[in-house]
Amino acid sequence: MSIKHHLSEPLLMGYSAGTLPEAFNLLVATHISMCDECRAELASYDAVGGTLLEDCGSAEMSGDALATVLACLGEDTGKTDRRATPRRPGGGVLPTPLSDYVGGDLDAVKWRSVGGGVRQAILETSPEASVRLLHIPAGMAMPDHGHHGQELTLVLQGAFRDESERFARGDVEIADEDTMHTPVAEPGEDCICLAATDAPLKFKNLLARLAQPFFRI
Amino acid sequence: MTTTETESEIAADWADCMLRIHAERDTAAFSRLFEHFAPRVKAFLMKSGADAALAEECAQDVMATVWRKAHLFDPSRASAATWIFTVARNRRIDFLRKQRRPEPEELTWGPEAEPDQADVVALQQESEKLAKAIATLPAKQRELIEKAYYGDLTHSEIAEVTGLPLGTIKSRLRLALDRLRHAMQ
């Protein structure tokens, strides 16, 4: 897979440090599942965390801490929990972290129409940011919109074009306050994206703006 | 362990403990790892805003998770300290923020289950280099890196705490990262 648009430094560092909102974590984990380059970058941020852990000083544990933990280990011997088993790409469209949230692959997504043939499914995360799946029919433009905060769009199927660039499976578009853009799905396959934002989008078009509170886009 | 051992020999020793825990369910190796890392994990969590009791409970839980998930540790991809850091970070998100932590798909293991020894050694040497590079960062840059990792703070929250403009924070962090990257070449 040839991914051209990658995660930014602050996103990788924030994911490694554990400071991003859950919605962004989901998008980052999904991208890394598809992108070896960002996976390697992440490993180096994690290594910074490991070095800081070695050097952060120590706080004395209670006297019986080791005994307490050792006593619990007995119950776990030989048993590994489900999440500890190495996960395998299932061969579906959705990488594992995403299918965990959806509860299956694309056929399990509970789509809702938002007009113009565009469908979306909001995934449940903590409230400081939101993330949704978008289904945009081939050749269709997304409503023209700008952004209050940061918006990340990860392509899962098909491709879309912005004013100047093309985004295909695995690519991430990073948009901020200054970005006013009109993404258009390419002809051919319908485009499916994962989009995370830390603020509501603002639409230039009045009708779309009126519809926004109802559809949470 | 004697003081003449180099950093990377010590790191190799911790990696060896991890492998013993996985292969032999070796509680002596686990106890050594616990004595070294549990107090560090606890300190790390207290710097993230947990009180002593919560940090203690969470640190115990982190170490139990280390035992349970030892089979996922790959010494050619991470040092023991790095791997324990990722476990601690994830438990911190569970415990302190009560959120799920989506993780990338695991890389599938090839037919050769044993990691290449040359890769393991290379990783240990790189970790040692990184530790030196972080230790020699200018104080202001190092402080921000620490805040970004320990403080459970976003860049904007760091701006509020330190009173530094967001632009300054971002450029200092970038300088620090550039410096680290340069040191690793």
mmCIF file of C-alpha atoms in Angstrom, chain B residues 35-185:
data_model
loop_
_atom_site.group_PDB
_atom_site.id
_atom_site.type_symbol
_atom_site.label_atom_id
_atom_site.label_comp_id
_atom_site.label_asym_id
_atom_site.label_seq_id
_atom_site.Cartn_x
_atom_site.Cartn_y
_atom_site.Cartn_z
ATOM 1 C CA GLU B 35 11.194 -3.997 42.466
ATOM 2 C CA HIS B 36 12.711 -1.872 39.731
ATOM 3 C CA PHE B 37 9.720 -0.734 37.701
ATOM 4 C CA ALA B 38 6.718 -0.604 40.091
ATOM 5 C CA PRO B 39 8.094 2.427 42.043
ATOM 6 C CA ARG B 40 8.854 4.167 38.738
ATOM 7 C CA VAL B 41 5.386 3.499 37.380
ATOM 8 C CA LYS B 42 3.940 4.807 40.648
ATOM 9 C CA ALA B 43 6.045 7.992 40.418
ATOM 10 C CA PHE B 44 5.035 8.393 36.777
ATOM 11 C CA LEU B 45 1.340 8.146 37.693
ATOM 12 C CA MET B 46 1.688 10.596 40.577
ATOM 13 C CA LYS B 47 3.262 13.072 38.181
ATOM 14 C CA SER B 48 0.185 12.539 36.002
ATOM 15 C CA GLY B 49 -2.018 13.786 38.828
ATOM 16 C CA ALA B 50 -2.976 10.545 40.596
ATOM 17 C CA ASP B 51 -2.899 10.578 44.417
ATOM 18 C CA ALA B 52 -0.615 8.086 46.166
ATOM 19 C CA ALA B 53 -3.342 5.499 46.826
ATOM 20 C CA LEU B 54 -4.644 5.471 43.251
ATOM 21 C CA ALA B 55 -1.100 5.443 41.852
ATOM 22 C CA GLU B 56 -0.247 2.467 44.083
ATOM 23 C CA GLU B 57 -3.326 0.518 42.989
ATOM 24 C CA CYS B 58 -2.751 1.357 39.337
ATOM 25 C CA ALA B 59 0.987 0.509 39.506
ATOM 26 C CA GLN B 60 0.137 -2.931 40.969
ATOM 27 C CA ASP B 61 -2.355 -3.422 38.185
ATOM 28 C CA VAL B 62 0.216 -2.367 35.571
ATOM 29 C CA MET B 63 2.716 -4.930 36.873
ATOM 30 C CA ALA B 64 0.069 -7.674 36.891
ATOM 31 C CA THR B 65 -0.716 -6.728 33.266
ATOM 32 C CA VAL B 66 3.001 -6.993 32.455
ATOM 33 C CA TRP B 67 2.887 -10.593 33.710
ATOM 34 C CA ARG B 68 -0.297 -11.396 31.810
ATOM 35 C CA LYS B 69 0.777 -9.853 28.517
ATOM 36 C CA ALA B 70 4.454 -10.838 28.626
ATOM 37 C CA HIS B 71 3.990 -12.910 25.457
ATOM 38 C CA LEU B 72 3.386 -9.668 23.521
ATOM 39 C CA PHE B 73 6.807 -8.253 24.439
ATOM 40 C CA ASP B 74 9.225 -8.303 21.498
ATOM 41 C CA PRO B 75 12.809 -7.296 22.450
ATOM 42 C CA SER B 76 13.622 -6.411 18.834
ATOM 43 C CA ARG B 77 10.888 -3.742 18.797
ATOM 44 C CA ALA B 78 10.990 -2.190 22.274
ATOM 45 C CA SER B 79 13.056 -2.152 25.454
ATOM 46 C CA ALA B 80 11.414 -3.498 28.621
ATOM 47 C CA ALA B 81 11.156 0.102 29.929
ATOM 48 C CA THR B 82 9.436 1.263 26.737
ATOM 49 C CA TRP B 83 7.038 -1.646 26.745
ATOM 50 C CA ILE B 84 6.150 -1.113 30.417
ATOM 51 C CA PHE B 85 5.676 2.587 29.677
ATOM 52 C CA THR B 86 3.040 1.706 27.033
ATOM 53 C CA VAL B 87 1.249 -0.622 29.467
ATOM 54 C CA ALA B 88 1.302 2.099 32.166
ATOM 55 C CA ARG B 89 0.054 4.749 29.754
ATOM 56 C CA ASN B 90 -2.882 2.574 28.707
ATOM 57 C CA ARG B 91 -3.818 1.717 32.280
ATOM 58 C CA ARG B 92 -3.592 5.404 33.160
ATOM 59 C CA ILE B 93 -6.176 6.166 30.475
ATOM 60 C CA ASP B 94 -8.424 3.369 31.824
ATOM 61 C CA PHE B 95 -7.996 4.342 35.477
ATOM 62 C CA LEU B 96 -7.758 8.119 35.448
ATOM 63 C CA ARG B 97 -9.820 9.041 32.417
ATOM 64 C CA LYS B 98 -12.161 6.033 32.365
ATOM 65 C CA GLN B 99 -11.795 5.785 28.605
ATOM 66 C CA ARG B 100 -11.154 3.001 26.171
ATOM 67 C CA ARG B 101 -7.755 3.055 24.542
ATOM 68 C CA PRO B 102 -7.853 1.923 20.908
ATOM 69 C CA GLU B 103 -4.587 0.182 19.992
ATOM 70 C CA PRO B 104 -3.229 -0.604 16.512
ATOM 71 C CA GLU B 105 -3.467 -4.129 15.169
ATOM 72 C CA GLU B 106 -0.576 -6.257 16.355
ATOM 73 C CA LEU B 107 1.916 -7.149 13.672
ATOM 74 C CA THR B 108 1.519 -10.810 12.910
ATOM 75 C CA TRP B 109 4.417 -13.033 13.845
ATOM 76 C CA GLY B 110 6.272 -14.723 11.008
ATOM 77 C CA PRO B 111 7.059 -18.428 10.957
ATOM 78 C CA GLU B 112 10.278 -17.677 12.889
ATOM 79 C CA ALA B 113 8.893 -16.973 16.362
ATOM 80 C CA GLU B 114 12.247 -15.883 17.800
ATOM 81 C CA PRO B 115 13.264 -12.256 17.165
ATOM 82 C CA ASP B 116 16.593 -11.762 15.411
ATOM 83 C CA GLN B 117 19.365 -11.315 18.006
ATOM 84 C CA ALA B 118 21.089 -8.630 15.928
ATOM 85 C CA ASP B 119 17.879 -6.587 15.955
ATOM 86 C CA VAL B 120 17.623 -7.002 19.717
ATOM 87 C CA VAL B 121 21.171 -5.723 20.245
ATOM 88 C CA ALA B 122 20.660 -2.836 17.809
ATOM 89 C CA LEU B 123 17.536 -1.799 19.662
ATOM 90 C CA GLN B 124 19.338 -1.872 23.018
ATOM 91 C CA GLN B 125 22.116 0.320 21.662
ATOM 92 C CA GLU B 126 19.637 2.777 20.186
ATOM 93 C CA SER B 127 17.759 2.967 23.491
ATOM 94 C CA GLU B 128 21.009 3.807 25.257
ATOM 95 C CA LYS B 129 21.769 6.528 22.714
ATOM 96 C CA LEU B 130 18.283 7.957 23.127
ATOM 97 C CA ALA B 131 18.631 8.044 26.928
ATOM 98 C CA LYS B 132 21.911 9.981 26.577
ATOM 99 C CA ALA B 133 20.363 12.367 24.044
ATOM 100 C CA ILE B 134 17.404 13.078 26.329
ATOM 101 C CA ALA B 135 19.739 13.579 29.306
ATOM 102 C CA THR B 136 21.706 16.217 27.391
ATOM 103 C CA LEU B 137 18.730 18.204 26.090
ATOM 104 C CA PRO B 138 18.658 21.830 27.205
ATOM 105 C CA ALA B 139 16.673 22.035 30.456
ATOM 106 C CA LYS B 140 13.771 23.971 28.944
ATOM 107 C CA GLN B 141 13.257 21.483 26.129
ATOM 108 C CA ARG B 142 13.539 18.500 28.415
ATOM 109 C CA GLU B 143 11.052 19.980 30.831
ATOM 110 C CA LEU B 144 8.451 20.331 28.088
ATOM 111 C CA ILE B 145 8.984 16.788 26.845
ATOM 112 C CA GLU B 146 8.476 15.562 30.409
ATOM 113 C CA LYS B 147 5.328 17.638 30.814
ATOM 114 C CA ALA B 148 3.975 16.319 27.531
ATOM 115 C CA TYR B 149 4.510 12.695 28.646
ATOM 116 C CA TYR B 150 3.912 12.759 32.396
ATOM 117 C CA GLY B 151 1.553 15.592 32.845
ATOM 118 C CA ASP B 152 -1.401 14.119 30.982
ATOM 119 C CA LEU B 153 -1.587 17.590 29.452
ATOM 120 C CA THR B 154 -2.286 18.623 25.884
ATOM 121 C CA HIS B 155 -0.080 21.313 24.383
ATOM 122 C CA SER B 156 -2.742 23.953 25.110
ATOM 123 C CA GLU B 157 -2.995 22.820 28.725
ATOM 124 C CA ILE B 158 0.795 23.034 29.032
ATOM 125 C CA ALA B 159 0.459 26.607 27.765
ATOM 126 C CA GLU B 160 -1.957 27.380 30.607
ATOM 127 C CA VAL B 161 0.225 25.761 33.264
ATOM 128 C CA THR B 162 3.541 27.242 32.147
ATOM 129 C CA GLY B 163 2.216 30.553 30.901
ATOM 130 C CA LEU B 164 4.203 30.027 27.696
ATOM 131 C CA PRO B 165 2.541 30.873 24.398
ATOM 132 C CA LEU B 166 1.413 27.787 22.481
ATOM 133 C CA GLY B 167 3.754 28.698 19.602
ATOM 134 C CA THR B 168 6.762 28.681 21.948
ATOM 135 C CA ILE B 169 5.799 25.290 23.328
ATOM 136 C CA LYS B 170 5.366 23.809 19.890
ATOM 137 C CA SER B 171 8.676 25.181 18.635
ATOM 138 C CA ARG B 172 10.551 24.014 21.764
ATOM 139 C CA LEU B 173 9.086 20.551 21.473
ATOM 140 C CA ARG B 174 10.003 20.509 17.803
ATOM 141 C CA LEU B 175 13.567 21.604 18.582
ATOM 142 C CA ALA B 176 13.806 18.869 21.182
ATOM 143 C CA LEU B 177 12.552 16.245 18.748
ATOM 144 C CA ASP B 178 14.897 17.466 15.998
ATOM 145 C CA ARG B 179 17.795 17.279 18.427
ATOM 146 C CA LEU B 180 16.848 13.740 19.458
ATOM 147 C CA ARG B 181 16.476 12.688 15.847
ATOM 148 C CA HIS B 182 19.873 14.179 15.025
ATOM 149 C CA ALA B 183 21.476 12.369 17.969
ATOM 150 C CA MET B 184 20.040 9.076 16.759
ATOM 151 C CA GLN B 185 21.585 9.288 13.285
#
